[in-house]
Tab-separated table of C-alpha atoms in Angstrom:
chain	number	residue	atom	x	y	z
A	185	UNK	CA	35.841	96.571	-164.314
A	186	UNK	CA	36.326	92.936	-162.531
A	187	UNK	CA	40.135	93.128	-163.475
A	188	UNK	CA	39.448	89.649	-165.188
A	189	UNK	CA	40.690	90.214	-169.131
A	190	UNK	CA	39.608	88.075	-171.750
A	191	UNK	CA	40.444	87.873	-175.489
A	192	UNK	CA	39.372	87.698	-178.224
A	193	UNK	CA	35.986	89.698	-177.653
A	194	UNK	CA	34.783	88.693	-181.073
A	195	UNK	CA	35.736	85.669	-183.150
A	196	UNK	CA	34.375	84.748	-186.221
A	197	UNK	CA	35.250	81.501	-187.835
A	198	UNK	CA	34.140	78.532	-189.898
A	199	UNK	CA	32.898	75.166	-189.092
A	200	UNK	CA	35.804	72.352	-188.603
A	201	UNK	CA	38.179	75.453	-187.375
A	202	UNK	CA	40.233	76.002	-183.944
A	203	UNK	CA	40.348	78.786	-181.924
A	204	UNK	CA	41.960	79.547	-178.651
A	205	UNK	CA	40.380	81.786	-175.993
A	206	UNK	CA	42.169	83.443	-173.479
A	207	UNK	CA	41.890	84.798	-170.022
A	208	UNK	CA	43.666	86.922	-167.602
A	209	UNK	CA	42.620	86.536	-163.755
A	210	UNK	CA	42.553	89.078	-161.630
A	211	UNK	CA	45.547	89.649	-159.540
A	212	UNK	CA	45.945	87.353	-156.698
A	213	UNK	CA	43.273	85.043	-157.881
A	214	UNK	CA	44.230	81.082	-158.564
A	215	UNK	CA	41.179	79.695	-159.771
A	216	UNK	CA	39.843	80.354	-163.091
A	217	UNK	CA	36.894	78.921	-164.486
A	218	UNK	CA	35.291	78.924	-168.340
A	219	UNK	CA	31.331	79.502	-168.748
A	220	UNK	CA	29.632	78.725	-171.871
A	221	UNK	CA	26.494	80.863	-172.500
A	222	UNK	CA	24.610	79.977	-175.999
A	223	UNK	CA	21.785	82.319	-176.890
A	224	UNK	CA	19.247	82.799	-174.666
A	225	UNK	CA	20.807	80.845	-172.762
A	226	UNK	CA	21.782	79.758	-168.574
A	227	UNK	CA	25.570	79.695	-167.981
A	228	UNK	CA	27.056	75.790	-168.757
A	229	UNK	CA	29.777	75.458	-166.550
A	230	UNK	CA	32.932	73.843	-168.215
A	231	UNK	CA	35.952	73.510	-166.685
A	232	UNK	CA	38.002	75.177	-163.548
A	233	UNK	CA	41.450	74.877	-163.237
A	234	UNK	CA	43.005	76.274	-159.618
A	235	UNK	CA	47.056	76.468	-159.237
A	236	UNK	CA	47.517	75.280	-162.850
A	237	UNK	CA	45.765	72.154	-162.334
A	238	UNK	CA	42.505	71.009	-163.368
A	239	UNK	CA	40.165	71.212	-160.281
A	240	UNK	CA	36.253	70.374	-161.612
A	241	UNK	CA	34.976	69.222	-164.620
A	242	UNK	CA	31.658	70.451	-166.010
A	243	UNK	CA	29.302	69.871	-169.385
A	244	UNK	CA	33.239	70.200	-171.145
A	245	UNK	CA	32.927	68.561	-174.881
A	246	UNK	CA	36.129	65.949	-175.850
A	247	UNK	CA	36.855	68.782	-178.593
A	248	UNK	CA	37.254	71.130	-176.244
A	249	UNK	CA	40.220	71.260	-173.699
A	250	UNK	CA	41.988	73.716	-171.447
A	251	UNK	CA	44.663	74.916	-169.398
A	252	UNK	CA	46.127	77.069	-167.131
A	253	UNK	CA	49.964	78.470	-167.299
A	254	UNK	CA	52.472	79.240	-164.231
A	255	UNK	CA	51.457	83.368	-164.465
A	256	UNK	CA	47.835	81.548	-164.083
A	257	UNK	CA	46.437	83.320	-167.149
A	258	UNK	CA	44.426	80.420	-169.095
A	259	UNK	CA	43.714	79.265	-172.569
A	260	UNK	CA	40.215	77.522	-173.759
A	261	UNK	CA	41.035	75.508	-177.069
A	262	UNK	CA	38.154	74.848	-179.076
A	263	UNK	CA	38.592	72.546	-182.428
A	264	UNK	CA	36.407	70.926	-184.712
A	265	UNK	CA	33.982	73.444	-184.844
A	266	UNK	CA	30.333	73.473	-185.071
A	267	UNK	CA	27.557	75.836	-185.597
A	268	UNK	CA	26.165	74.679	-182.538
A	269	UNK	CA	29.703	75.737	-180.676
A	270	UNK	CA	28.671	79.471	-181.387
A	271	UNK	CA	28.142	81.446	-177.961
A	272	UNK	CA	29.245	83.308	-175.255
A	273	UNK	CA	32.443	82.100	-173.601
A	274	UNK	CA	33.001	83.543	-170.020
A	275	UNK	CA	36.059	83.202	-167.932
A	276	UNK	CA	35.941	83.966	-164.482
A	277	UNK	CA	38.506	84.043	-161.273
A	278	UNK	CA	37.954	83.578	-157.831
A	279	UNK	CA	39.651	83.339	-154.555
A	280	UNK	CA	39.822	80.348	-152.447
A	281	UNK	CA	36.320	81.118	-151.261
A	282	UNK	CA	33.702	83.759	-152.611
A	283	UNK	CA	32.214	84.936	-155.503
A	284	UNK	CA	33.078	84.483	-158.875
A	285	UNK	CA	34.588	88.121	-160.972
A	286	UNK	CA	33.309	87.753	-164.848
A	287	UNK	CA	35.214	88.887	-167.449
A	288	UNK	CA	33.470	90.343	-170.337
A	289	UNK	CA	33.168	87.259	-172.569
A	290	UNK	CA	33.899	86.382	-176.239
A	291	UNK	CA	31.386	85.858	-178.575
A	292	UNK	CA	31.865	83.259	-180.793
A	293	UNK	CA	30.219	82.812	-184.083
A	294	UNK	CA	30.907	79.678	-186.098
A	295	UNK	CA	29.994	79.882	-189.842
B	292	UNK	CA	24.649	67.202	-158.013
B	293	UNK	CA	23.441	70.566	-157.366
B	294	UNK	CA	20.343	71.581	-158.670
B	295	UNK	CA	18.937	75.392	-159.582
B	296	UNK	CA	15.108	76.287	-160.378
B	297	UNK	CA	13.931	79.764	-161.059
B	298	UNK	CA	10.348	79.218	-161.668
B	299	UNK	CA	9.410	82.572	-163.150
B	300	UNK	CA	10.824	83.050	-167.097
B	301	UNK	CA	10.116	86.767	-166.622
B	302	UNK	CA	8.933	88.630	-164.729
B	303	UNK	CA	7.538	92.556	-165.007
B	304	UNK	CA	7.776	95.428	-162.646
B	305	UNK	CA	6.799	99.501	-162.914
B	306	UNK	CA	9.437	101.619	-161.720
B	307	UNK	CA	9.493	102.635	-157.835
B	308	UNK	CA	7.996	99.148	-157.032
B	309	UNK	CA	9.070	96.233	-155.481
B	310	UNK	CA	9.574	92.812	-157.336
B	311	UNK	CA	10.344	89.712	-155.830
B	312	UNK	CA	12.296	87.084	-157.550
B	313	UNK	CA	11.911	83.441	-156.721
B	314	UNK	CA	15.141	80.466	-156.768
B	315	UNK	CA	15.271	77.180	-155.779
B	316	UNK	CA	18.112	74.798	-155.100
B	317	UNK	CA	19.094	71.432	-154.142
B	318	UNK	CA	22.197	70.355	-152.524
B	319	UNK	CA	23.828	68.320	-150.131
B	320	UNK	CA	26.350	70.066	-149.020
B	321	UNK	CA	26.366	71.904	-145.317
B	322	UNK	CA	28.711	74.863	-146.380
B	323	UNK	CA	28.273	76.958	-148.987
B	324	UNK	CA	27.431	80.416	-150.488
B	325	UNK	CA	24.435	81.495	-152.563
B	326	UNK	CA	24.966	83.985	-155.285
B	327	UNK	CA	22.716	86.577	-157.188
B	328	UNK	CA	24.001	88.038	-160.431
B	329	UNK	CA	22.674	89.859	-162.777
B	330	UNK	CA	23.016	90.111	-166.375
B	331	UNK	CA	22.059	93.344	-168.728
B	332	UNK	CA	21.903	94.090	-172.137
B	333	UNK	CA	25.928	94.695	-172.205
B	334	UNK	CA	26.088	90.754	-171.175
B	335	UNK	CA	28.630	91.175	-168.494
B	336	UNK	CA	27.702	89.590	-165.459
B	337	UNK	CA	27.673	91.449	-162.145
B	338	UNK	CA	27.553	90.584	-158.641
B	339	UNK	CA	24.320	91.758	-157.234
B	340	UNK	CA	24.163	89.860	-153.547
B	341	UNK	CA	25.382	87.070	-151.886
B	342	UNK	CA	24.907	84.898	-148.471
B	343	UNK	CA	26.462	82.492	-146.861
B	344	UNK	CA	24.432	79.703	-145.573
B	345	UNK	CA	26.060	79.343	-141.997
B	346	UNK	CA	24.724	83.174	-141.464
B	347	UNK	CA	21.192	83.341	-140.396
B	348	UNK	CA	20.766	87.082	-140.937
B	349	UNK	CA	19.481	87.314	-144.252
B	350	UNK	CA	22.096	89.389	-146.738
B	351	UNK	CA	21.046	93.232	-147.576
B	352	UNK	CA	22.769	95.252	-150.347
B	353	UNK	CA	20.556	98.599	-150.799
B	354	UNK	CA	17.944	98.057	-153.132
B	355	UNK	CA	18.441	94.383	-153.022
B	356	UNK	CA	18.045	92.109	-149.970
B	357	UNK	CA	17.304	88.092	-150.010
B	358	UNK	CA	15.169	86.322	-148.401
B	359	UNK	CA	17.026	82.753	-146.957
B	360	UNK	CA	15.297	79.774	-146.189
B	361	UNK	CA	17.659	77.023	-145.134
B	362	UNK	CA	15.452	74.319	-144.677
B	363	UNK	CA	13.482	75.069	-147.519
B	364	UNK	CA	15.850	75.591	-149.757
B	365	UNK	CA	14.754	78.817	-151.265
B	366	UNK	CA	16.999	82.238	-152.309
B	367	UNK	CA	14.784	84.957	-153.306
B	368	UNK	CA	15.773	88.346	-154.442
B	369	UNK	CA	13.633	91.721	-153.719
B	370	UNK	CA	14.494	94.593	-155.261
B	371	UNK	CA	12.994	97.936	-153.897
B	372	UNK	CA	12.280	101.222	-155.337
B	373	UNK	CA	12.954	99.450	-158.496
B	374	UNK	CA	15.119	101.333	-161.664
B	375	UNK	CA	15.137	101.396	-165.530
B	376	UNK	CA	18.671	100.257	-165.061
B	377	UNK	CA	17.545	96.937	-162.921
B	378	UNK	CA	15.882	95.810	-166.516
B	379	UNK	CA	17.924	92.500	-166.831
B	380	UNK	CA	18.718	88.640	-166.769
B	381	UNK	CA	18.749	87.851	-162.978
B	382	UNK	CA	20.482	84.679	-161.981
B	383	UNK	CA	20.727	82.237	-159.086
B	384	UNK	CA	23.875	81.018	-158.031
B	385	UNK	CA	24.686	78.260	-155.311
B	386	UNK	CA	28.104	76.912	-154.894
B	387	UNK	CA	30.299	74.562	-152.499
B	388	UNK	CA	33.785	74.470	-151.088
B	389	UNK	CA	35.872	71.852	-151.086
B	390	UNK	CA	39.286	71.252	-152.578
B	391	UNK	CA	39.254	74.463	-153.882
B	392	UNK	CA	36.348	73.778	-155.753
B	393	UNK	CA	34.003	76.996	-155.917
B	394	UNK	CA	32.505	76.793	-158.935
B	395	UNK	CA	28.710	78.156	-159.458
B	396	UNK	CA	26.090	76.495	-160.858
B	397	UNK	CA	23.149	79.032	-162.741
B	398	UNK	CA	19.500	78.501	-163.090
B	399	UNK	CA	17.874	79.567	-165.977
B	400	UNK	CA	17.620	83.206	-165.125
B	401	UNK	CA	14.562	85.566	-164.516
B	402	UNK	CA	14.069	88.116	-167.467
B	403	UNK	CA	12.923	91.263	-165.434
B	404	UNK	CA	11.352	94.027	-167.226
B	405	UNK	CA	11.145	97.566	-165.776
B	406	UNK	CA	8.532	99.608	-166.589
B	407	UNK	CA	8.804	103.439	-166.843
């Protein structure tokens, strides 16, 4: 268990829809970052947000946008969706310095 | 930008050997960590080794251990005595300080195969 907690674990939904992802850092941790993984796939980096503020941008589409609240859990809003939006959304937390905990990802599937 | 190549798709190993694993990287940066994770069937991704790049001594983790090369940039990963349960997606990881910035950027991963 990397104490990072993300929800939903599954989401299934239809083109043109919004969801919103969420994710719980571990304790202690200020950064979070969001991973997308399509199938077969590397790991897209998207977005990190450290303190509640945006810290590093990545491959992050303009329908996609996210943030982080003052208990540091963070929300990945996804709208306008597309078939090609279906895969695996990570979230991750870090310390200052170090590696990178994983939660277990959701798996989107847009219909 | 930072840059990640694993040359080898996948790669194939009986159990009890030893397979070595193969990364590339580009960067500019003087400080920073390299990563290995590794991802199974279950899809989580787990931590298998990492080093930093000030530390010459190259990292060791019992079955796993890297092989640094600075100036070459290169990260490889051997794993010894190898296991059913090492059967995964193996990726490469550098990443950088700075502002608080520690984000990783993945290669395309190394599909390893364990044979019984």
């Amino acid at each position: 268990d990397s104490g990072v907690t993300q929800t939903p674990k599954h989401l299934i939904t239809a083109t043109g829809q919004r969801v919103t992802l969420r994710c719980s850092p571990r304790s202690g941790d200020l950064s979070v970052y969001w991973y997308q993984q399509s199938l077969d796939q590397g790991l897209q980096f998207l977005i990190q947000y450290y303190n509640g503020e945006e810290r590093a941008k990545g491959n992050i589409l303009e329908r996609f946008s996210a943030q982080q609240f003052p208990d540091l859990h963070s929300e990945l809003n996804l709208s306008s969706l597309e078939l090609g939006d279906s895969a695996l959304y990570f979230c991750a937390s870090s310390e200052a310095r170090g590696e990178l905990f994983f939660g277990e990802g959701s798996r989107l599937t847009v219909l | 930008a930072q840059t990640v190549t694993q040359s080898q798709p996948e790669m194939s190993v009986q159990e009890a050997e030893t397979v070595t694993l193969s990364c590339t990287y580009d960067t500019s940066e003087s400080d920073y960590y390299l990563f290995w994770y590794k991802q199974p069937p279950s899809r989580q991704m787990i931590l298998v080794i990492r080093q930093e790049a000030y530390k010459q001594q190259n990292a060791t983790e019992n079955r796993f251990s890297v092989n640094f090369q600075k100036a070459a940039k290169s990260f490889s990963l051997k794993i010894s005595d190898s296991q059913l349960g090492d059967a995964a997606m193996y990726f490469c990881a550098p990443t950088t300080f700075g502002g608080a910035t520690n984000k990783l950027i993945f290669g395309t991963g190394t599909l390893l195969a364990v044979q019984p």
